[in-house]
XYZ file of C-alpha atoms in Angstrom:
699
model
C 108.123 132.421 94.455
C 107.012 130.283 97.306
C 104.917 127.448 97.661
C 102.867 125.139 99.550
C 102.822 121.681 97.474
C 100.963 118.304 98.330
C 103.298 115.721 95.718
C 101.017 112.523 94.656
C 104.338 111.076 93.421
C 105.463 112.790 96.835
C 109.525 112.626 95.161
C 110.150 116.240 95.067
C 113.984 115.366 94.801
C 114.511 116.907 91.292
C 116.585 119.989 93.273
C 119.659 121.193 92.560
C 117.796 121.558 88.672
C 119.672 118.811 86.441
C 118.784 116.175 87.781
C 117.332 113.114 86.515
C 114.877 112.044 88.285
C 113.075 108.696 88.624
C 109.662 108.291 88.485
C 107.053 106.525 87.418
C 107.463 105.121 83.985
C 107.415 102.126 81.737
C 109.966 99.376 81.474
C 110.309 100.285 77.512
C 110.063 102.890 76.079
C 108.015 100.373 73.253
C 106.095 99.583 75.723
C 101.513 99.686 74.953
C 100.103 102.384 75.951
C 99.427 101.835 79.280
C 96.206 101.516 81.353
C 95.097 104.306 84.058
C 94.130 101.956 86.926
C 90.683 102.222 88.677
C 89.481 101.874 92.194
C 89.006 98.551 93.328
C 88.356 97.648 96.727
C 88.527 93.953 97.235
C 92.034 94.760 96.904
C 92.171 94.968 100.553
C 93.276 91.955 103.054
C 90.645 90.683 105.053
C 93.002 88.536 106.441
C 94.564 91.661 108.629
C 92.944 94.020 110.852
C 91.563 97.537 109.655
C 92.252 99.058 112.820
C 95.601 97.516 113.635
C 97.375 99.054 110.376
C 95.015 100.233 107.772
C 97.900 100.753 105.457
C 98.683 97.499 105.557
C 95.472 96.509 105.172
C 94.108 98.894 101.946
C 97.786 98.678 100.139
C 99.285 95.078 101.240
C 97.441 93.128 98.517
C 98.362 95.760 96.030
C 102.167 96.445 96.702
C 103.061 92.741 96.862
C 101.382 92.801 93.401
C 103.020 96.026 92.135
C 106.915 96.009 92.439
C 108.814 98.939 91.740
C 110.211 98.447 88.962
C 114.387 97.911 88.339
C 113.932 102.296 86.567
C 112.483 103.280 89.018
C 112.943 104.849 93.497
C 108.889 104.751 93.687
C 106.291 102.379 92.391
C 101.954 103.498 93.247
C 99.033 103.974 92.495
C 99.267 106.074 90.465
C 102.218 104.888 88.619
C 100.548 104.408 85.541
C 98.577 107.320 85.375
C 102.272 108.637 85.475
C 102.679 106.477 82.228
C 99.124 107.822 81.109
C 99.775 111.461 80.693
C 103.857 111.187 79.405
C 102.500 108.972 76.623
C 100.046 111.738 75.782
C 103.099 114.081 75.341
C 105.417 112.008 73.398
C 102.264 111.450 70.958
C 102.255 115.522 70.452
C 106.566 115.427 70.191
C 106.358 112.703 67.787
C 103.613 113.935 65.576
C 104.841 117.370 65.718
C 108.659 115.725 64.781
C 106.876 113.881 61.683
C 105.611 116.864 60.020
C 107.215 117.988 56.855
C 106.734 121.379 55.068
C 105.744 124.541 56.723
C 104.501 123.962 60.072
C 102.801 125.988 62.421
C 105.303 128.001 66.044
C 103.799 125.298 68.409
C 104.502 121.925 66.019
C 108.368 123.468 65.391
C 109.592 124.417 69.154
C 108.010 120.884 70.222
C 109.235 118.664 67.388
C 112.543 119.950 67.390
C 112.970 120.116 71.221
C 112.382 116.048 70.732
C 114.129 115.361 67.255
C 117.512 117.465 69.330
C 116.860 115.361 72.287
C 116.205 111.602 71.011
C 119.429 112.328 69.167
C 121.346 110.535 71.063
C 124.092 109.459 67.901
C 124.167 113.916 67.371
C 124.402 114.458 70.947
C 127.661 111.977 71.861
C 129.472 113.150 68.539
C 128.887 116.618 69.570
C 131.521 116.083 73.395
C 131.403 119.348 75.312
C 131.460 121.130 72.132
C 128.272 122.686 73.355
C 129.772 123.028 77.030
C 133.171 124.727 75.961
C 132.416 128.510 75.293
C 130.702 128.222 78.875
C 133.935 126.317 80.228
C 136.448 129.163 78.579
C 134.657 131.614 79.631
C 135.231 130.184 83.108
C 139.067 129.287 82.634
C 139.082 133.577 81.565
C 138.391 134.318 84.622
C 141.176 137.031 85.676
C 139.800 138.331 89.281
C 137.223 136.843 91.453
C 135.261 141.075 91.280
C 134.504 138.984 88.374
C 132.190 136.338 89.899
C 129.281 138.324 89.863
C 129.010 138.194 85.839
C 130.685 134.088 86.141
C 128.149 133.013 88.177
C 124.869 135.728 85.793
C 125.708 133.550 83.238
C 125.546 130.047 84.760
C 121.771 131.314 86.021
C 121.396 131.937 82.544
C 121.816 128.993 81.003
C 120.618 126.207 83.867
C 117.162 125.811 84.749
C 116.652 126.391 89.098
C 117.686 130.160 90.010
C 114.201 131.446 89.829
C 113.250 127.664 91.317
C 113.063 127.621 95.473
C 111.393 124.811 97.764
C 111.335 125.143 101.320
C 115.242 124.730 100.972
C 117.058 126.963 98.683
C 117.918 127.288 95.255
C 120.043 124.212 93.604
C 121.602 127.579 91.403
C 125.774 128.050 91.811
C 126.088 130.354 94.892
C 122.391 131.319 95.174
C 119.223 132.078 93.783
C 118.076 134.934 92.380
C 113.690 135.265 91.034
C 110.746 137.017 91.793
C 107.917 137.411 94.602
C 105.161 139.112 95.935
C 106.181 141.095 98.418
C 104.997 139.307 101.612
C 103.989 142.410 103.457
C 101.525 143.882 99.629
C 100.819 141.185 98.244
C 99.868 143.542 95.221
C 103.682 144.222 94.445
C 106.388 141.908 92.463
C 110.033 142.636 94.344
C 113.067 140.826 93.179
C 114.156 138.174 95.924
C 117.620 136.909 96.741
C 118.062 133.424 97.968
C 120.536 131.019 99.990
C 122.204 128.401 97.203
C 125.035 126.806 95.934
C 125.189 122.633 97.373
C 125.342 120.554 94.915
C 123.683 117.706 97.409
C 119.780 118.251 98.545
C 120.006 120.214 101.397
C 122.005 121.329 104.610
C 121.911 118.319 105.824
C 123.496 116.445 104.355
C 126.578 117.939 104.701
C 126.985 119.035 108.643
C 124.892 115.995 109.784
C 127.557 113.463 111.626
C 126.155 109.967 111.048
C 127.877 107.051 109.133
C 125.312 107.659 106.076
C 125.727 110.572 106.042
C 129.007 110.447 105.957
C 128.982 107.743 103.392
C 126.953 109.618 100.643
C 129.890 112.503 101.267
C 132.475 110.319 100.285
C 130.791 108.862 97.084
C 129.676 112.984 96.219
C 133.392 114.247 96.394
C 133.962 110.877 94.272
C 131.156 111.963 91.345
C 132.393 115.388 91.435
C 135.772 114.622 90.384
C 135.047 111.853 88.386
C 132.278 114.231 85.854
C 134.766 116.783 86.399
C 137.129 114.071 84.334
C 134.755 114.149 81.866
C 134.773 117.466 81.527
C 138.748 117.645 80.032
C 140.476 117.306 84.088
C 142.982 115.172 84.479
C 142.208 112.342 86.565
C 144.791 114.268 89.544
C 143.167 117.884 89.211
C 140.028 116.436 89.692
C 140.326 114.596 92.519
C 141.724 118.139 93.653
C 139.247 119.910 92.567
C 136.807 117.918 94.254
C 137.625 118.571 97.528
C 137.944 122.714 97.360
C 134.274 121.857 96.262
C 133.309 119.959 98.893
C 134.956 122.498 101.393
C 132.692 125.448 99.590
C 129.247 123.751 99.566
C 129.977 122.410 103.110
C 131.169 126.252 104.476
C 127.373 127.976 102.203
C 125.639 124.613 103.941
C 126.311 125.696 107.607
C 125.837 129.482 106.790
C 121.925 128.488 105.273
C 119.048 129.372 107.402
C 117.575 125.616 108.124
C 114.784 124.026 107.024
C 112.653 124.480 110.065
C 113.268 127.780 110.386
C 112.516 128.709 106.580
C 108.987 127.688 107.349
C 108.425 130.933 109.227
C 107.886 133.728 106.591
C 108.659 135.785 108.681
C 111.967 134.591 109.178
C 112.589 135.551 104.851
C 110.985 138.736 105.343
C 114.380 140.925 105.416
C 113.656 143.663 103.089
C 116.704 145.828 101.442
C 117.612 148.103 98.957
C 120.109 146.347 96.544
C 122.481 149.275 98.445
C 122.381 147.286 101.497
C 122.937 143.469 100.082
C 125.909 145.140 98.249
C 127.140 145.744 102.186
C 125.988 142.282 102.603
C 128.189 140.962 100.578
C 130.989 143.479 99.047
C 132.663 140.959 96.918
C 130.106 140.476 95.212
C 129.190 142.739 92.252
C 125.287 142.712 93.216
C 124.796 145.152 90.140
C 126.835 143.918 87.613
C 124.718 140.556 88.638
C 121.669 142.537 87.831
C 122.195 143.829 84.333
C 123.197 140.604 83.649
C 120.362 139.103 84.038
C 118.272 142.507 83.236
C 116.288 142.163 85.988
C 114.207 145.460 86.827
C 115.234 147.358 89.140
C 113.154 146.220 91.991
C 110.413 148.614 94.300
C 110.635 149.482 96.817
C 113.110 146.901 98.661
C 115.174 143.790 97.538
C 113.537 140.451 99.896
C 116.641 138.729 101.386
C 115.817 135.114 102.642
C 118.413 134.658 104.911
C 121.086 138.149 105.702
C 123.415 136.234 107.708
C 123.908 132.982 104.521
C 125.482 136.239 102.502
C 127.653 137.916 104.764
C 129.075 134.193 105.643
C 129.400 134.107 101.529
C 131.701 137.278 101.923
C 133.689 135.964 104.284
C 133.893 132.708 101.232
C 134.631 134.993 98.801
C 137.350 136.157 100.439
C 139.032 133.617 101.872
C 138.736 131.381 98.860
C 141.585 131.662 95.625
C 139.969 133.254 92.199
C 140.751 129.187 90.932
C 138.829 127.625 93.794
C 136.074 129.920 92.589
C 136.698 128.996 88.959
C 136.786 125.004 89.838
C 133.242 125.733 91.775
C 132.351 127.464 89.214
C 133.017 125.041 86.435
C 131.913 121.442 88.561
C 127.840 123.710 89.084
C 128.385 124.929 85.071
C 128.823 120.770 84.084
C 126.427 119.334 86.199
C 123.561 121.690 85.492
C 124.578 120.363 81.788
C 125.029 117.145 83.225
C 121.548 115.737 82.156
C 121.548 116.938 78.338
C 125.303 115.828 77.547
C 126.458 112.304 76.202
C 126.136 108.393 77.594
C 129.487 109.767 80.319
C 127.409 112.007 81.778
C 124.201 110.825 81.530
C 125.270 107.754 83.183
C 127.620 109.801 85.982
C 124.877 111.980 86.692
C 121.866 108.598 87.536
C 124.827 106.808 88.801
C 124.864 109.512 91.504
C 122.021 111.732 92.012
C 119.337 108.515 91.358
C 121.222 105.031 92.198
C 123.295 106.311 95.403
C 120.694 109.207 96.775
C 117.294 107.056 95.737
C 118.357 103.695 95.195
C 116.908 103.612 91.557
C 118.002 100.247 89.797
C 118.820 100.966 85.906
C 117.998 104.423 84.592
C 114.861 105.721 82.742
C 113.934 105.496 79.115
C 115.080 108.401 77.386
C 111.863 108.903 75.679
C 110.267 109.809 78.744
C 113.784 112.244 80.165
C 112.710 114.177 77.291
C 109.389 114.049 77.669
C 109.785 115.625 81.407
C 112.542 117.953 80.404
C 109.861 119.264 77.409
C 108.056 119.467 79.860
C 109.660 121.852 81.756
C 111.222 123.948 79.000
C 108.121 124.266 77.015
C 105.154 122.872 79.461
C 102.146 125.084 78.802
C 102.471 124.060 74.323
C 102.195 120.489 75.946
C 99.768 121.391 78.276
C 97.441 122.482 75.364
C 97.789 118.837 73.665
C 97.044 116.993 77.219
C 94.012 118.365 77.951
C 92.509 118.479 75.138
C 92.874 114.514 75.057
C 92.780 113.145 78.930
C 90.421 116.153 80.187
C 86.554 116.604 78.871
C 84.746 119.887 80.302
C 82.770 117.267 82.312
C 85.648 116.609 84.252
C 86.369 119.572 84.770
C 82.191 120.895 85.832
C 82.366 118.292 88.354
C 85.949 118.805 89.783
C 84.270 122.678 90.691
C 81.614 120.933 92.707
C 83.806 119.161 94.266
C 85.829 122.267 95.767
C 83.236 124.056 96.348
C 81.473 121.312 98.372
C 84.459 121.372 100.083
C 85.032 124.844 101.243
C 81.163 124.538 102.609
C 82.269 121.900 104.917
C 85.369 123.842 105.973
C 83.138 127.363 106.112
C 80.819 125.318 108.515
C 84.042 123.853 109.912
C 85.072 127.150 111.339
C 81.600 128.310 112.896
C 81.341 125.034 114.470
C 84.860 125.455 116.009
C 85.251 126.040 120.100
C 88.334 127.308 120.350
C 88.667 129.888 118.101
C 86.788 133.612 118.529
C 84.110 135.095 116.904
C 86.793 138.246 115.530
C 88.823 135.749 114.216
C 86.081 133.232 113.058
C 84.912 136.101 110.482
C 88.461 136.844 109.538
C 89.269 133.252 108.488
C 85.889 132.997 106.756
C 87.076 136.447 104.327
C 89.838 134.673 103.485
C 87.861 131.457 102.551
C 85.336 132.953 100.824
C 88.675 134.454 98.988
C 90.181 131.863 97.596
C 90.322 131.172 94.208
C 89.687 128.233 92.583
C 92.134 127.223 89.628
C 91.352 123.839 87.998
C 92.485 121.900 84.611
C 93.694 124.984 82.648
C 94.744 128.508 82.678
C 93.056 130.141 80.837
C 95.384 132.083 78.749
C 98.510 129.532 77.768
C 101.728 130.749 77.417
C 102.850 132.289 74.296
C 106.906 130.299 72.978
C 107.329 132.189 70.193
C 110.516 134.016 71.158
C 112.587 130.930 72.475
C 114.886 129.906 69.585
C 114.256 125.720 69.819
C 116.467 124.005 66.730
C 117.345 119.950 66.031
C 120.859 120.514 66.116
C 121.941 121.017 69.845
C 119.491 119.556 73.064
C 122.008 121.607 75.485
C 121.777 124.459 73.840
C 117.425 124.251 73.508
C 117.301 123.914 77.072
C 119.588 127.394 77.272
C 117.532 129.119 75.512
C 114.427 127.799 76.973
C 116.423 128.648 80.461
C 117.181 132.186 79.603
C 113.761 132.292 78.522
C 112.486 131.809 81.547
C 114.731 133.535 82.675
C 114.286 136.447 80.872
C 109.824 135.709 81.623
C 110.434 135.110 85.581
C 112.673 138.157 86.104
C 110.253 141.179 84.269
C 107.460 140.917 86.782
C 109.123 143.008 89.138
C 107.229 145.850 89.006
C 104.717 144.578 87.079
C 101.082 143.882 88.456
C 100.495 140.416 90.040
C 99.481 138.364 87.453
C 96.557 136.189 89.485
C 95.720 134.566 86.409
C 99.538 132.266 86.270
C 100.088 128.512 87.234
C 102.934 127.359 88.860
C 102.618 123.748 87.483
C 101.866 122.697 83.409
C 98.611 120.564 83.197
C 99.703 117.626 82.573
C 101.368 117.524 85.706
C 100.510 115.098 88.788
C 99.790 117.630 92.445
C 98.121 120.332 93.193
C 99.588 123.089 95.340
C 97.913 126.160 97.008
C 99.593 129.624 96.732
C 99.944 131.566 99.921
C 100.377 134.947 98.138
C 97.555 134.622 94.974
C 95.021 132.784 98.108
C 94.642 130.594 95.115
C 94.023 126.317 95.172
C 95.102 124.576 91.390
C 94.608 121.399 90.686
C 95.519 120.144 87.077
C 93.531 118.625 84.513
C 96.830 115.231 85.247
C 96.123 114.415 88.891
C 92.444 115.386 87.873
C 92.012 111.347 86.007
C 91.851 107.856 87.615
C 92.464 106.666 90.237
C 92.216 110.223 92.025
C 89.243 111.070 90.007
C 87.605 108.420 88.354
C 84.119 110.338 86.575
C 82.933 107.164 86.460
C 83.490 106.147 90.221
C 80.298 106.813 92.791
C 80.981 109.855 95.267
C 82.757 108.956 98.057
C 85.047 106.802 95.684
C 86.144 110.364 94.278
C 85.870 112.608 97.592
C 87.827 109.944 100.029
C 91.024 110.105 97.325
C 90.506 113.418 95.046
C 88.564 115.124 97.455
C 91.481 114.202 100.668
C 93.955 115.886 97.466
C 91.264 119.256 97.448
C 90.535 119.886 101.211
C 94.496 119.744 102.232
C 95.226 122.323 99.846
C 92.250 124.114 101.218
C 93.382 123.648 104.707
C 97.261 125.126 103.317
C 95.207 128.462 103.817
C 95.312 127.528 107.642
C 97.644 125.066 107.915
C 100.915 127.189 110.021
C 102.415 128.388 107.329
C 98.872 129.974 105.426
C 97.193 131.125 108.731
C 100.244 134.383 108.863
C 98.525 134.947 105.534
C 94.878 137.243 104.669
C 93.026 136.721 102.464
C 95.238 139.182 100.239
C 98.316 137.054 100.299
C 99.488 139.470 102.941
C 102.184 138.547 105.577
C 99.097 139.693 108.530
C 98.400 138.499 111.392
C 94.983 138.419 111.797
C 94.754 136.331 114.598
C 93.737 137.287 118.119
C 96.646 136.350 120.590
C 94.562 133.627 122.664
C 93.061 132.226 119.259
C 97.012 131.674 118.026
C 97.581 130.572 120.962
C 95.213 128.114 120.765
C 96.205 127.514 117.376
C 99.630 126.170 118.071
C 98.508 123.828 121.139
C 96.878 121.493 118.276
C 99.628 122.331 115.684
C 101.881 121.327 118.146
C 99.923 117.863 118.484
C 100.128 117.497 115.409
C 104.049 117.845 115.762
C 104.673 115.499 118.302
C 102.685 113.157 116.866
C 104.791 113.065 113.972
C 107.714 113.499 115.232
C 108.775 109.962 115.537
C 111.545 107.245 114.729
C 110.850 105.706 110.614
C 112.934 102.646 111.362
C 112.455 102.272 107.359
C 114.565 104.755 106.568
C 116.611 103.915 109.690
C 116.125 108.101 110.862
C 113.846 110.420 112.672
C 111.469 112.526 110.838
C 110.944 116.093 112.272
C 108.045 116.797 112.957
C 107.419 120.370 112.496
C 109.155 120.308 109.632
C 106.349 118.022 108.494
C 103.529 119.952 109.897
C 102.111 122.316 107.042
C 101.822 119.377 105.603
C 100.446 116.563 107.804
C 97.843 119.386 109.300
C 96.644 119.651 105.899
C 96.444 116.054 105.347
C 94.757 115.646 108.923
C 92.111 118.325 108.154
C 91.297 117.583 104.121
C 90.374 114.392 105.013
C 87.954 115.185 107.223
C 86.787 118.172 105.562
C 86.217 115.735 102.972
C 84.483 113.402 104.341
C 81.664 116.284 106.274
C 81.475 117.703 102.386
C 80.664 113.829 100.909
C 78.216 113.048 104.122
C 76.807 116.431 103.500
C 75.674 115.702 99.847
C 74.839 112.436 99.848
C 72.306 114.103 103.060
C 70.875 115.994 99.920
C 70.490 112.654 98.013
C 68.161 110.991 100.794
C 70.829 108.729 101.774
C 73.444 107.706 104.430
C 76.983 107.268 104.047
C 76.496 104.686 106.642
C 74.292 101.802 104.835
C 75.654 98.985 103.588
C 75.903 98.615 99.923
C 74.870 95.622 97.957
C 78.981 95.253 97.164
C 78.613 94.761 101.353
C 80.782 98.330 102.025
C 79.160 101.285 103.265
C 79.971 104.614 101.238
C 82.336 105.827 104.704
C 84.092 102.397 104.511
C 84.877 102.533 100.577
C 85.650 106.462 101.474
C 88.751 105.605 103.917
C 89.617 102.795 101.444
C 90.132 105.119 98.830
C 92.039 107.266 100.202
C 93.860 105.003 101.395
C 94.074 103.021 97.455
C 95.761 107.129 96.321
C 98.739 106.489 99.090
C 99.217 103.448 97.829
C 102.866 103.421 97.519
C 107.009 101.549 98.227
C 109.834 103.427 98.282
C 113.336 102.258 98.159
C 115.177 102.576 101.327
C 117.693 105.304 99.207
C 114.417 107.615 98.645
C 112.912 107.178 101.766
C 115.658 108.243 103.813
C 116.592 111.156 101.655
C 112.597 111.936 102.097
C 112.415 112.324 105.146
C 115.623 114.095 105.796
C 114.621 116.647 103.214
C 111.403 116.153 102.181
C 108.274 118.244 104.090
C 105.861 115.611 103.645
C 105.767 111.957 105.542
C 105.715 109.209 104.015
C 102.871 107.383 102.601
C 102.180 104.749 105.545
C 102.303 107.238 107.963
C 100.537 110.222 106.044
C 96.817 107.429 106.049
C 97.809 105.997 109.721
C 98.683 108.721 111.725
C 95.654 110.665 109.913
C 92.692 107.681 109.979
C 93.765 107.099 114.232
C 92.636 110.852 114.625
C 89.734 110.165 113.298
C 86.364 108.917 115.500
C 84.465 109.523 112.578
C 87.073 106.092 110.994
C 87.193 104.184 113.930
C 82.854 104.130 113.722
C 83.460 102.876 110.102
C 85.571 99.881 111.175
C 84.231 100.188 114.627
C 87.031 100.216 115.921
C 87.608 99.938 119.595
C 89.556 102.201 122.781
C 93.588 100.414 122.698
C 92.953 99.171 118.586
C 96.638 101.390 117.151
C 94.534 103.379 114.959
C 92.685 105.147 117.718
C 94.581 106.507 119.180
C 94.637 108.106 122.825
C 95.852 111.793 122.271
C 93.622 112.192 119.220
C 94.948 116.145 117.309
C 93.209 118.278 115.426
C 93.686 121.473 114.236
C 90.534 121.289 111.122
C-alpha cells in the first residue's frame, strides 16, 4: 500500500528493514517518567526579527537550550512526547511480563515478547543458533532455479517484504505485497515492487560525489564485518562484500527514480502472472507465490517497474549461484542483526545509525524493545496506550477541528478563481467523501495465532513477521477493509491514504505539544490543526489529485484546470528546489512537492478554520490579548514551535536525498513567506526575507 505520510519526527529512514533508528528517547532506562512539553510563546527570541527568519525567531532559544542528546540524531519539541508514549508501552509490557499464573493471551504475548527482547544474556548465549537454519538453507542452494524459494523464505522471516515507500521496498531482491487496484479501488490485488538494496535508496549507489563514494566504501566494510560475524573468514567476507556491492549497484541502476515514482500512472502496470514470469524467466514466480501462500491475484498483478524486473533477469543470469548465495546470506544477516548478540547490534548501529545518521551513542535497549513490539504487536499495545493517554474529550475536540478544517477547504474550493465549476464539483465530492479516523481503530487486531515465547527474540520476530505477511497477503481477492489502520495508536504521525480516501490521526500525536486540551484554539490550530490541514490537502496534492472520491486513479480535471494546477505546483517545486548549505546537498523540489504543497495548504486552511471559529464566538483573531499576543500571532508561533528540531549533519544529508519532506527550517520559513496573513500578523514589509516576491499558492 502506498501512503502519503506526514512525519512529525521526520526520520523516515528505517528502511531497509532491521535498521535500528535513533529517534527521541531518554538518556537511560532508569530515567524518571518524562514530562510533556507545553506551548510557551515567551520562548521566542524577541531580539530577532520574525520577518527575516521566522524559524530562528521561534526556535533559536529552544534549540539552544535543548542540544541533541548523544544517542539521538535529531531533537525537537516533540521528543518528550516520544519519551512519554514509550514509557506507557514499557509499563504495560513490564506488567505483563511480571505476571505469574494464568495470563490472558494478550498479556502472554506482550509479556513474553518483552522478556525475550530484554534477555541480553540469553541472546548472547544463543549466538547465531537461531540464524543457523536460514544460513544452512542458503548454503544448500544448488542452482539458480531455487532463488525464488530462498527469497520467499527470507521474506517470511524478515520484516519489510510487504512494506514499500515512495522509493522501494528494502526486502531482499524485490517486494511482494498487496494494495488496492489503481483503477478499481474496491479490489485488492497483488503488488510487486523493485527492491533489493541495503542503502536507503538508489542515489546512494549512483551519485559520484566524494561523500557518496565515502559512504559506499564504509558500507562495503560494514558488509564484510557482518559476514565475518556470521561465520565467514575475514578474507572471504571481504571478497563477498565486493560481490554484494556489485549486485546491489546494478539493481539500483535499474530502479525507477523516486521522482518518477511520485506519479502513480508510472506504477500502474497490470500484468498476469504469466506476463510477470516472462519479465523475469530466471525467477520462478509461481513457486514464490506458493511459498509465501499468496492467493491468486485477479484480474492482474501490479508491477511497479517492469524495466527493473527485465534488468533483474539479466542480473540473475549474469551472476553465479555462489554469488547469489552470498547476496542472500547478506540480506538474511542484515535483516536479523538487530535481534542478535551485541557484536551484530553494535556493528549494525555503527553503520546505519552512526555513519548514515550521525548518532553518537546507541539508544537504551528497552526503547528498542518497545519499538520492535509496537511494530510486531502494535495494535495489542495500542489498546493499553489509548486507555491511559486518550480520553473521549480529546477525541471529540479533535473531531470538531477536523470538521472545521474540512469546511475551510470547501470554502476555499468555492472561492478559487482558477478552477472551473465542473472541477470544483468533483473536488467537493471527493472532499465530502473523506473518511476521518481519529485516535484508534474501531476494531482491534486479533493476534491469537502469533506464537510468542520467552526463549528466542529472533524467533519471535520471525513468527510476528510470518503472521503479518500472511495477514497482508490474505487480503488479495477480498473486499477492501476501509476500517483498517496503517499506523498503531501510539505513533506520533498522521497520514492520508489516497486509495481509501481517508485521513488518519493516531492518539500518539494528539498530545502536547501538538494537541493540548488546556490550550486555546489558536495554539492548537497552529500545531495539530496544520497537521490536519496537511493531511486533508494530500487528497489534492500533485499525487492525491489524480485519485477520485472512491480512490480510483481517474482524471477528473478539465484540461484547463489541470494545466492551471500544474503551474501552481511548479511554483512550489521551484521554491523548494534549493541548496541546503547545512546538508551540503541540493533539495529536489519535485521530490518534496506533495509534502510542500500540503504544508502550505494545511497551514492556510487551519488559519481559515480558526479565524471562522473565533468569529462565531464574537472574537477577532487580531485582538491583542492580556499576554501581549494576538491569536493570529500565537497561531503562527505555535506552528513554528511544533517544528523546532535539530538534525545531525549526516541525518540532514540523508533526509534531503531520500525524504519527500523538507527539513523543519524550510517547512516553516518557506510556508510563512507565501502567506500575506503572516506578514500582516508581524507587520512585515516588502523586501523582508519572509515576504516572498513570487508567493506560491495551490490551496
